[in-house]
Each structure stands twice: as structure tokens, then as C-alpha cells.
XYZ file of C-alpha atoms in Angstrom:
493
model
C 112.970 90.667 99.703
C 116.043 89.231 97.388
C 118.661 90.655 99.948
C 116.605 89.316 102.838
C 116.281 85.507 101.390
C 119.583 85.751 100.592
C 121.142 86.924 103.850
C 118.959 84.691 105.901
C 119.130 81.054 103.732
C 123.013 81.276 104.322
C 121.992 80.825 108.178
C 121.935 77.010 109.823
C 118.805 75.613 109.790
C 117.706 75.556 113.848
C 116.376 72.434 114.246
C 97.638 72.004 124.912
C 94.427 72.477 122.671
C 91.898 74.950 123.964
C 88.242 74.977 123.982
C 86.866 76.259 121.106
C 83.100 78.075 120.608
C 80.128 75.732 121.520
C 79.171 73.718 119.105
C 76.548 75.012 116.696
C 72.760 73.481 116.855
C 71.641 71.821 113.766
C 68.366 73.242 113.951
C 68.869 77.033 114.139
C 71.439 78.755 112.338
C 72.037 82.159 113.458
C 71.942 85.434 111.319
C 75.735 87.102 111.696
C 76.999 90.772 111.311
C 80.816 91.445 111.118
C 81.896 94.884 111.783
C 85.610 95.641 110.687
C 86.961 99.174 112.132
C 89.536 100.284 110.233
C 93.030 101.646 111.689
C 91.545 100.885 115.340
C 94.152 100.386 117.916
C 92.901 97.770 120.867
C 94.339 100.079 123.400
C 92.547 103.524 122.778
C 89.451 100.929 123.907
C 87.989 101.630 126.986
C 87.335 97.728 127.543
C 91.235 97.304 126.523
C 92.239 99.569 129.168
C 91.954 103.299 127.861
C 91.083 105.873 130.147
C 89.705 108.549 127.889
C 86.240 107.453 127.437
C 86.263 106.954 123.401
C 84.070 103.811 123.844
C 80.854 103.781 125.965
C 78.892 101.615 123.594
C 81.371 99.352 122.412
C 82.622 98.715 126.124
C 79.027 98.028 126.899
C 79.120 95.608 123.968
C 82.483 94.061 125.141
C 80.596 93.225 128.964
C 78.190 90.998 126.794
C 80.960 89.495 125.134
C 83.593 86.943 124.715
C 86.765 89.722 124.433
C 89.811 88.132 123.323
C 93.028 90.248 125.117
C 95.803 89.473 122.167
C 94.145 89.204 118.833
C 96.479 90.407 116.108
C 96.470 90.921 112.657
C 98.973 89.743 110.099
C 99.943 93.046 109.047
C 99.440 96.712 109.166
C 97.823 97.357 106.106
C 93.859 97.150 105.237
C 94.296 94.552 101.777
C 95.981 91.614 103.708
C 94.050 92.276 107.076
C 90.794 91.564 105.174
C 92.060 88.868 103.475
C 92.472 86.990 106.746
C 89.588 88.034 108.021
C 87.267 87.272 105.068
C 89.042 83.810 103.688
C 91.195 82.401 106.949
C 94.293 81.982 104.686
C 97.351 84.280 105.948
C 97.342 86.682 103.409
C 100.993 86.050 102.375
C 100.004 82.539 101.209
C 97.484 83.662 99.651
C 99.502 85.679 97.294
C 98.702 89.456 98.527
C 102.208 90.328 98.500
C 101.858 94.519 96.858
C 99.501 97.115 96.891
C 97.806 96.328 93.038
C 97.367 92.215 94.507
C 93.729 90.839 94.246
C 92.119 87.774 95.806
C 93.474 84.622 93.927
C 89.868 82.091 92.872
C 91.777 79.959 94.596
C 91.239 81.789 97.707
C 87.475 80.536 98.700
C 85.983 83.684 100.979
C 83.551 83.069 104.050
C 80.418 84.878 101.990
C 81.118 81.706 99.116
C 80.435 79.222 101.836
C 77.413 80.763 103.726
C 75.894 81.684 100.174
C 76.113 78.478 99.134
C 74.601 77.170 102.404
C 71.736 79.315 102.302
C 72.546 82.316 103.435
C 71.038 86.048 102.601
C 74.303 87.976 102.016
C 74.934 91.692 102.035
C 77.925 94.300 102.450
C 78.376 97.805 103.138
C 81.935 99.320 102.498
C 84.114 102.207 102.829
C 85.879 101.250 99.971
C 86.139 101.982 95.981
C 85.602 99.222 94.013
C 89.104 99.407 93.103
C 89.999 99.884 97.320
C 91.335 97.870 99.344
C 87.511 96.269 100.389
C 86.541 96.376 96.891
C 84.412 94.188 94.456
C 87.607 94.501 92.029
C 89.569 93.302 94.457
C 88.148 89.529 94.778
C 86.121 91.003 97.963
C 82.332 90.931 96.669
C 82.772 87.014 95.859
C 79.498 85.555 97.580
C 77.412 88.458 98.214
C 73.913 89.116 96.736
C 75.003 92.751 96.911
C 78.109 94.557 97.828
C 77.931 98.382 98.082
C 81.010 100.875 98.447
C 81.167 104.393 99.621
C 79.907 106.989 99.897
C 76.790 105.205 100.977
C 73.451 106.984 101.174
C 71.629 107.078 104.521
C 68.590 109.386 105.603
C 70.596 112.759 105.635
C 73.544 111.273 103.137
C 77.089 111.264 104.267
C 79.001 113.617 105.433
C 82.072 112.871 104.508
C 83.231 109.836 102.082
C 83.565 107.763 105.181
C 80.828 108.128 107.509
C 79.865 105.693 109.532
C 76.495 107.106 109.935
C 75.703 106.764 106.814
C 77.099 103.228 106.755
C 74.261 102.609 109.746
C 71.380 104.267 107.903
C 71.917 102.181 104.912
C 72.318 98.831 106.946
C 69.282 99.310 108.906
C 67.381 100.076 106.039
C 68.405 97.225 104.801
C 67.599 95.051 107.698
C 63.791 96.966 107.007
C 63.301 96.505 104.069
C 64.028 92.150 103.991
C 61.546 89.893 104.885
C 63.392 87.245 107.155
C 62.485 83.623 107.162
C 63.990 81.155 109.898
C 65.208 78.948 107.872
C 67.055 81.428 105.309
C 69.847 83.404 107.863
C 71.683 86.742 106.769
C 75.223 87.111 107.023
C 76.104 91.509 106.673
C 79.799 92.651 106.663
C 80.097 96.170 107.827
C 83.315 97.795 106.785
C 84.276 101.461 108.236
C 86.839 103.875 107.700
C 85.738 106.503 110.165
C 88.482 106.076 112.317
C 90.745 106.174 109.361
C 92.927 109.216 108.529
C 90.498 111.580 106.160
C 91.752 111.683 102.634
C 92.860 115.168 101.413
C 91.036 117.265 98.861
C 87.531 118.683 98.146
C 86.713 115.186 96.125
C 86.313 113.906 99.687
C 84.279 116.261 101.562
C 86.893 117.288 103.984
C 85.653 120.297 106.080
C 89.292 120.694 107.585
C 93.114 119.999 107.181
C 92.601 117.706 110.043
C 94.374 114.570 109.620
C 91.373 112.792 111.372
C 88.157 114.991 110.173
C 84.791 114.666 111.862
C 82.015 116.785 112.381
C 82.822 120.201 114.557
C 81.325 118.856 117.240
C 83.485 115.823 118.031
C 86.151 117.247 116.144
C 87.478 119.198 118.870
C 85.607 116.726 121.755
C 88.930 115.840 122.910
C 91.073 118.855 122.260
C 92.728 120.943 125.198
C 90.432 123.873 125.093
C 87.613 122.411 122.971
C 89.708 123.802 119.427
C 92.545 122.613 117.127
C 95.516 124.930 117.967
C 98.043 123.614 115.091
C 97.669 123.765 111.355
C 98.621 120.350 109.412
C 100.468 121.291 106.548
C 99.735 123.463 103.617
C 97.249 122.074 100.711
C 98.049 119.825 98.817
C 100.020 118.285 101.254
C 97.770 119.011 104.490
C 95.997 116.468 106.376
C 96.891 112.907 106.378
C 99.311 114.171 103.445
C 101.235 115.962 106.032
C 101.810 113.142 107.862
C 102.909 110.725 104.651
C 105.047 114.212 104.126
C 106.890 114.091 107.899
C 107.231 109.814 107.573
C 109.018 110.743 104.461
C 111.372 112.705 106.177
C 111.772 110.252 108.535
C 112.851 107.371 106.170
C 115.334 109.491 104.944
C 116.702 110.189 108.649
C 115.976 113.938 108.260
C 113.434 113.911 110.855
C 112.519 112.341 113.811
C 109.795 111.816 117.124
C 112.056 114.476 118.899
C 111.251 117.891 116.595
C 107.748 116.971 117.142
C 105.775 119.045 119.170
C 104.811 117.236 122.163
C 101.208 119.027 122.463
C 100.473 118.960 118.331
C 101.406 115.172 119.016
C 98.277 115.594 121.623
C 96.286 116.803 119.751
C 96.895 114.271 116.305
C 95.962 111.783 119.296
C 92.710 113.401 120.453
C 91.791 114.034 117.210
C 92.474 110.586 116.024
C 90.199 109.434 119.722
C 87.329 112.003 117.960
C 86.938 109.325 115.075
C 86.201 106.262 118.170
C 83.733 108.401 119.563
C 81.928 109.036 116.379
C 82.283 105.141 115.115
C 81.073 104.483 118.620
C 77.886 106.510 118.911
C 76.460 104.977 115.979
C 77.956 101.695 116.287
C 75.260 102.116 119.255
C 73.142 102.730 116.472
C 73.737 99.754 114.587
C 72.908 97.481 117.597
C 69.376 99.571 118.394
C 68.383 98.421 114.823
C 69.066 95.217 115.003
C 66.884 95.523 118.788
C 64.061 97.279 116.832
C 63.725 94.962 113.977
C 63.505 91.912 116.394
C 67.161 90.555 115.428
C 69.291 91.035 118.141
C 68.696 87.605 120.033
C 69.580 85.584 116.981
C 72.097 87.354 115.434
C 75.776 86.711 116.370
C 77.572 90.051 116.219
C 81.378 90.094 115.316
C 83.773 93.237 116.054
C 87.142 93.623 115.176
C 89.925 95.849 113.329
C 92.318 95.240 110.599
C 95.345 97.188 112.092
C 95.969 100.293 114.454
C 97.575 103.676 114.179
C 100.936 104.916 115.145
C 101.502 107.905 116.768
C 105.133 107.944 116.744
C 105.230 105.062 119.280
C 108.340 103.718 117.850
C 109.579 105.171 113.663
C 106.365 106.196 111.597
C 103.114 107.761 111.782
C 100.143 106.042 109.897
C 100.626 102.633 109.875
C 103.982 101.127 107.884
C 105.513 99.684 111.080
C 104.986 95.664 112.760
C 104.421 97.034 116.121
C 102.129 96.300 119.066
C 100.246 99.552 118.269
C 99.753 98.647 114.827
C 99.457 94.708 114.579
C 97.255 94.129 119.082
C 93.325 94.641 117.450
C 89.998 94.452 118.841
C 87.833 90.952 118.615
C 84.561 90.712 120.389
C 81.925 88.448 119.927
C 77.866 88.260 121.158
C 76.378 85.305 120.775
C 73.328 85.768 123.206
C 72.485 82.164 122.622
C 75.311 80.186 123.504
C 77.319 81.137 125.685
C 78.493 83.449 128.872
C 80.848 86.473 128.159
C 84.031 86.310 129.188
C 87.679 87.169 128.594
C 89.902 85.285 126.744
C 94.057 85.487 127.323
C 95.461 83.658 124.348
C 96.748 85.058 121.233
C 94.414 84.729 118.553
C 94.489 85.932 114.426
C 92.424 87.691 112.264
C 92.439 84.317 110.292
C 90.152 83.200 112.887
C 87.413 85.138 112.198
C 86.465 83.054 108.787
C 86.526 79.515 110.506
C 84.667 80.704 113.161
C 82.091 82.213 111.284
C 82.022 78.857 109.445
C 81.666 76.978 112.831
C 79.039 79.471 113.989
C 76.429 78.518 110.916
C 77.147 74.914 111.278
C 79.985 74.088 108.319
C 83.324 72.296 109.157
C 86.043 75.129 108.244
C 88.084 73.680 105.498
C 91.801 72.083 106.065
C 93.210 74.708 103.589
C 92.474 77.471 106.504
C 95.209 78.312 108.231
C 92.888 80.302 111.020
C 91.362 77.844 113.937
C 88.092 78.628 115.656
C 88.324 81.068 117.993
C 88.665 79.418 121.482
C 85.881 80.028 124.207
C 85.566 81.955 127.703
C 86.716 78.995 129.142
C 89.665 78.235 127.184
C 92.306 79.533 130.117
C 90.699 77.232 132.826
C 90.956 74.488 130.896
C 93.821 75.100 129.405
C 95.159 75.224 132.987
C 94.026 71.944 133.684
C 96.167 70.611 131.057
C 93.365 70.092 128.240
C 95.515 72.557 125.742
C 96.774 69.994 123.198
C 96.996 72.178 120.414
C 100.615 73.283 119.353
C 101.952 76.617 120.160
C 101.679 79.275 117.767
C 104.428 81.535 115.838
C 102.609 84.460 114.842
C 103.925 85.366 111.219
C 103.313 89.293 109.906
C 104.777 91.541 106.915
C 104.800 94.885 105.726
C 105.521 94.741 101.674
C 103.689 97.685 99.680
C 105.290 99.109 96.607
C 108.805 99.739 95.540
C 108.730 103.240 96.183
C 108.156 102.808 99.874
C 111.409 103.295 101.845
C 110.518 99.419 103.370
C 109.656 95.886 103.387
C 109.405 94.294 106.888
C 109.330 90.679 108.428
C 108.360 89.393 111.939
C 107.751 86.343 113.911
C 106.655 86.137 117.244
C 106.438 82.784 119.053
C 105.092 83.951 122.502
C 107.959 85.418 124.217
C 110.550 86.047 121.213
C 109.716 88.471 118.472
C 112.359 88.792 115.733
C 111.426 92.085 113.105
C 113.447 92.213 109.992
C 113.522 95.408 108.248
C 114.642 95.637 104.412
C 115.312 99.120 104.099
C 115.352 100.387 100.700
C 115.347 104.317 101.241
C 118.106 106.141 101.041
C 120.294 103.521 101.087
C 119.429 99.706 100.867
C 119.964 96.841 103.980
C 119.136 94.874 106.248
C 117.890 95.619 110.251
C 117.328 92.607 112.289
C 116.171 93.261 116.420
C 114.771 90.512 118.998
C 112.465 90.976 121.373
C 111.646 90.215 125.028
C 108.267 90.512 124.449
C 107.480 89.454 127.675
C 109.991 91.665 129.772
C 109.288 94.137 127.153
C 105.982 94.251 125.505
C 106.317 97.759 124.113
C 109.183 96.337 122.331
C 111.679 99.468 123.345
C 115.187 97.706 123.911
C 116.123 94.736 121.579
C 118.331 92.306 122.980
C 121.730 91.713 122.521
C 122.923 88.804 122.343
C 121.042 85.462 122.002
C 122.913 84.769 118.790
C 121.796 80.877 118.753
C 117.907 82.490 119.051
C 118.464 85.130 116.445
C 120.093 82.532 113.873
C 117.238 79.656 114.667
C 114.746 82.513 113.786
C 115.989 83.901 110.931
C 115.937 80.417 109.740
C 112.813 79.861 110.490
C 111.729 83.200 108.810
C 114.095 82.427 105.733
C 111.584 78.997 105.107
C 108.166 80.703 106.142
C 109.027 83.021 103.412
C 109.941 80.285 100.668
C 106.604 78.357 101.874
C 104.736 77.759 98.661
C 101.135 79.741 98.582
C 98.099 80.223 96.179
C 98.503 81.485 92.681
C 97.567 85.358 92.809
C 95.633 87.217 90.570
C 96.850 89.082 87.439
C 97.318 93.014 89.360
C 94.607 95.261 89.103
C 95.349 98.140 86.999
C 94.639 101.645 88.653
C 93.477 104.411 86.571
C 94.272 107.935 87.268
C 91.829 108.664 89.756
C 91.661 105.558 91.314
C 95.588 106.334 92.036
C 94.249 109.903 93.294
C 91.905 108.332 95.687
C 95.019 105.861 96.927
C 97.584 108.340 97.412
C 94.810 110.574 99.281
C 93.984 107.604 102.068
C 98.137 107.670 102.222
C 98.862 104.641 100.406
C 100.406 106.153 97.172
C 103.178 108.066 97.574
């Protein structure tokens, strides 16, 4: 970060609004469910494009929906993703800047506002308390209950992230309340089955897969219906293997090449085994709401906090600001307002809070930096020249701890994407590339040239990056095992 600031403020300083939801009716306030998926990638979606049918139910979901194309997420890590998400500040200005950050007071969270307007609120996490979704973390601010995992359904879970038992205990919920019209619910839903599976016999693992489910979707999209490579020797198989190989990369001893193209197939299918599962009993999810009577007044929200890489461009996991990792899901059912539809524009994760502000009838605050979402008709009109908003410079980072071999900067105004990487392992500089993202949305070649672009950029980057934000919290500390449980998910090395 020093070397960055000081490399870029010795640079020259470079010197349509859309239509947004439908307004909410004063008189009925709908219930609302977010659902975040974590480490989903938009494009292994079958409604983003995927052939490999990983999806049914949410595609199905997505035809009754308002799908927004380019939603992205501020960075590739689950602590600031949720942050946006939850409070519609960009997480950097909100002072989650490390991996032991919590959620300043300053920071208000969506669940405050709706609690305080009368809302029932409720949430159901794959997360310690310590995790990145945890209560310690700032996260249970506003709900009447917050419950992490391993949650207890009818037949108990699994695995320490099972979204099936994540469904059971939500429905039950949705049982067991006595719901009044004029007293709404608002339930956040947080999964990790798509996640890698944490290593070791603390968290049920049944394999040294680095994505684990059950046998039977395990291997459901495996060449020949079985795993054919091992992952690494315990204590380092798994998802370890894999923080084990991106290791080796950092340090330049190892890269996409010496992989195995067809073990690369199958970290991929069993990676699309983890959609499949979320899927069927996201499917689930939605029949409960149908059975209890909920699902015409209840405004369903789906979304991710980051993707997965694959080796599209350095890493595995997700440590990289790339397409893969930053491009998420965002659908939303409203089956009272409003036809679905597809929307074009790029959109943030900060927009989920001001939205769901919007949605139960409260003005989202100034202090927000996310806008409400636009509408299904936002391109049409926007084409008619009613866009008067100002164009948006999408601003990410990837900062963890100082043992990762990384921190990482980007800004993307629409066409141009400029990535800064601070490399710190094994030896310490910086790497600066622009993008055509445009002519070159997988972001393969970075340009040369454009020196006047570059410079105005790194400007621009320099001053986002000195911009003042909230006060953060004292850090959390981490006991042993809560460490254990980290560095198992792959976030401690």
C-alpha cells in the first residue's frame, strides 16, 4: 500500500439516470429474503450462459426475474462483499481494509433500518461467529436472531456447510412464526455450499475433494461418474492443496501450464457439483415459502459475494480482481410489481442495501454509496436519453494479511480497467496493466501504450485510495481455533 501511494501521488493529477425499481406502496410492505451464495461465479449459471446444466431451479427463478447481466462485487473476498451488500457503503470506506477488520458503529446495516421500521428479522449463516458473516464481526446488528453453522435441520447437516440444512432450519422458521400484515419479515440466507470444503475431520469432510458433497453429486459431473485424481496428501489435501499450488505460484515456481488439463476438469466439475446441490434445495427454499402462503408477498433477493478461479488468469481460489472472480449473480422477484426482465448496466453489490431500503418504503440514506437497483426498463429508457445519472468507475481491492504474497487495486470506468498489483512475495513491487475491456473482456492482453490513460488513472486511483472513510473497529482477536477454522476455508496461510 505505502509503495503504491507513493509511486502513484508522484503522477499528474488528470483532470443519463436510469429507471430505478417501482416505487413502493405505502400500504403494504413486503416480507424480503436475501440469499447470498458464496464463491458463485455468474457464468457457471445456466441463465448467465452456462451450458452444463448446474442451475435448473435458479434459471427458472431468473425467468421470473429482473436479472441484472454485470453486477459486480467490490472484491474477491467474503468480509468486504457482505459489507456492501448488508450496509451499501464500499467496504474500503468503511474501513474493512484486513482479514481481523469488523463493521465500524458507524457503519448503519440494512437489518438496523428494517428493525427499527417494524420489521421481524432473522438470519441463517455459514459462518462462525468469529467468520467472515459473523455476529463478532458487526454482522448480527439488527436481527432478533442470528444463527451460524452448522445449523440443525430435520436430518442435521452433513457437512459444516450444508445448504440443506440451512433450508430445513429456515422453513421451520417460516412455520413456526405467526405473520401479521402489518409486521413484515426480512431473512438473510447465507451459504457456503459452493465454497471450497475446509480440510480436517472438525468439518465433516467425507473426501480430499476440494469441493465435497454428498457421493451422489460428488461425482454428477465427473468424466466417468468418479474422481480420478487425488488432491494432495493430509494435512494439506483439499482446498489446502490448492492454497499449497497458489503458493507455488506466487513464488513463480509453478504455473497454469504443469497443471493437468483433465484434473483441471475435474476441480471444475467438482466445483459445478456444489451449484447443483445449492440449487436443488434452493428449489427447496422457494416450495416453503409456496407452502406457507408467502411467496406472493415476499420479494426474494439472489446474489453472490465473489466467484472462483480456476486458473483463468494467476491463482486458484479467489485472491485475483478478475471477471471470474469480481461478474456475480443478482436476481430479484417481486411478483407484485413488476415484469421480469433483463437488465444491461453495471450494477454493485452496494446496491442491494438501498434497494432493500426502497423495497419496504424508507429513503436510502445519503451516506450510501450503492443506488437502487435500476428496473427492466432501464435500457429503453436509457436509450431514449432519460439516463441522467453520471457514469460509474467501478472501484475493487484485494488487501488480506501481510503474509499474503499481494495487495491489489482496480478501477474500471466502462471500457478501461487499470489493475495494480503490490506484490510483496518473493520480492516486493509494483505491476500496473490496462484493459480493453470492451475489445477484451476476458482481460488476456493489456495494452501498451495509452500512457496519458494509464497516468490519468493511476491518479485517479492514487486519490480514491486517500478518500477519507469511517472509523473501523478495534480488530477482532482470533483464538487458536478460530485461526484453525480460517486457515481451513483457505484464508490463513
Amino acid at each position: 500500500m505505502r509503495l503504491l501511494l507513493s509511486v502513484l501521488l508522484l503522477l499528474p493529477l488528470a483532470g443519463v439516470g436510469c429507471s430505478e425499481l417501482p416505487a413502493q406502496s405505502e400500504h403494504s410492505r413486503p416480507n424480503i429474503l436475501l440469499l447470498s451464495i458464496d464463491t458463485l461465479r455468474a457464468d457457471h449459471l445456466g441463465c448467465y450462459g452456462y451450458a452444463r446444466k448446474t442451475s435448473p431451479n435458479l434459471d427458472r427463478f431468473a425467468a421470473q426475474s429482473v436479472r441484472y447481466q454485470n453486477a459486480f462485487a467490490p472484491a474477491p473476498w467474503t468480509l468486504p462483499s457482505h459489507v456492501a451488500m448488508l450496509s451499501g457503503w464500499h467496504p474500503y470506506d468503511a474501513g474493512i481494509r484486513k482479514s481481523r477488520d469488523s463493521i465500524s458503529p458507524e457503519v448503519r446495516l440494512v437489518s438496523e433500518w428494517l428493525q427499527e421500521a417494524g420489521y421481524r428479522t432473522a438470519a441463517f449463516v455459514d459462518s462462525a461467529p468469529v467468520g467472515y458473516v459473523g455476529a463478532r464481526r458487526g454482522f448480527g446488528r439488527g436481527f432478533e436472531s442470528y444463527a451460524h453453522a452448522p445449523h440443525r435441520g430435520q436430518g442435521g447437516a452433513r457437512y459444516i456447510h450444508d445448504m440443506a440444512a440451512t433450508v430445513d432450519a429456515t422453513v421451520g422458521w417460516l412455520r413456526a412464526e405467526e405473520f401479521e400484515a402489518n409486521r413484515p419479515f426480512f431473512l438473510f440466507l447465507h451459504t457456503k455450499s459452493v465454497h471450497s470444503t475446509p480440510s480436517g475431520p472438525t468439518f465433516f469432510t467425507q473426501s480430499d475433494a476440494p469441493y465435497d458433497k454428498p457421493e451422489a453429486y460428488r461425482t454428477r459431473f465427473l468424466p466417468g461418474g468418479r474422481m480420478q485424481f487425488r488432491w494432495g496428501e493430509p494435512p494439506q489435501s483439499g482446498s489446502a492443496h490448492l492454497l499449497l499450488l497458489n503458493g507455488l505460484i506466487a513464488k513463480g515456481v509453478f504455473n497454469a501450464g504443469k497443471f493437468p488439463p483433465k484434473q483441471l476438469e475435474e476441480l471444475i466439475g467438482l466445483y459445478d457439483a456444489g451449484i447443483y446441490y445449492t440449487d436443488e434445495h434452493f428449489g427447496r427454499l422457494l416450495d416453503g415459502l409456496r407452502e406457507q402462503g408467502l411467496e406472493q408477498n415476499t420479494v426474494v433477493l439472489v446474489t453472490s459475494d465473489h466467484g472462483e478461479a480456476f486458473l483463468d488468469h494467476r491463482f486458484f481460489l479467489h485472491k485475483e480482481l478478475r471477471p471470474a472472480l469480481l461478474r456475480v449473480p443478482l436476481m430479484i422477484r417481486d411478483p407484485r410489481r413488476f415484469e421480469p426482465g433483463v437488465v444491461e448496466q453495471r450494477v454493485e453489490l452496494a446496491d442491494v442495501a438501498p434497494t432493500i431500503l426502497e423495497l419496504a418504503g424508507i429513503a436510502p440514506p445519503e451516506a450510501m454509496s450503492g443506488r437502487v437497483l435500476p428496473g427492466p426498463d432501464a435500457g429503453a429508457q436509457a436509450n431514449a436519453g432519460v439516463d441522467a445519472r453520471e457514469p460509474r468507475t467501478l472501484f475493487s481491492y484485494y488487501r488480506y494479511t501481510e503474509a499474503e504474497s499481494h495487495d491489489a487495486y482496480a478501477l474500471d470506468d466502462g471500457q478501461f480497467k487499470l489493475i495494480v498489483r503490490e506484490e510483496r512475495k518473493p520480492q516486493s513491487g509494483s505491476v500496473v496493466e490496462l484493459y480493453d475491456s470492451r475489445a477484451d473482456p476476458g482481460e488476456r492482453t493489456p495494452l501498451a501504450g495509452e500512457e496519458l490513460r494509464r497516468e490519468a488513472l493511476l491518479a485517479q486511483l492514487a486519490r480514491r485510495l486517500e478518500a477519507p472513510g469511517a472509523t473501523p473497529s478495534e480488530p477482532i482477536e482470533l483464538s487458536d481455533d478460530e485461526r484453525q477454522r480460517l486457515r481451513a476455508l483457505g484464508y490463513l496461510e
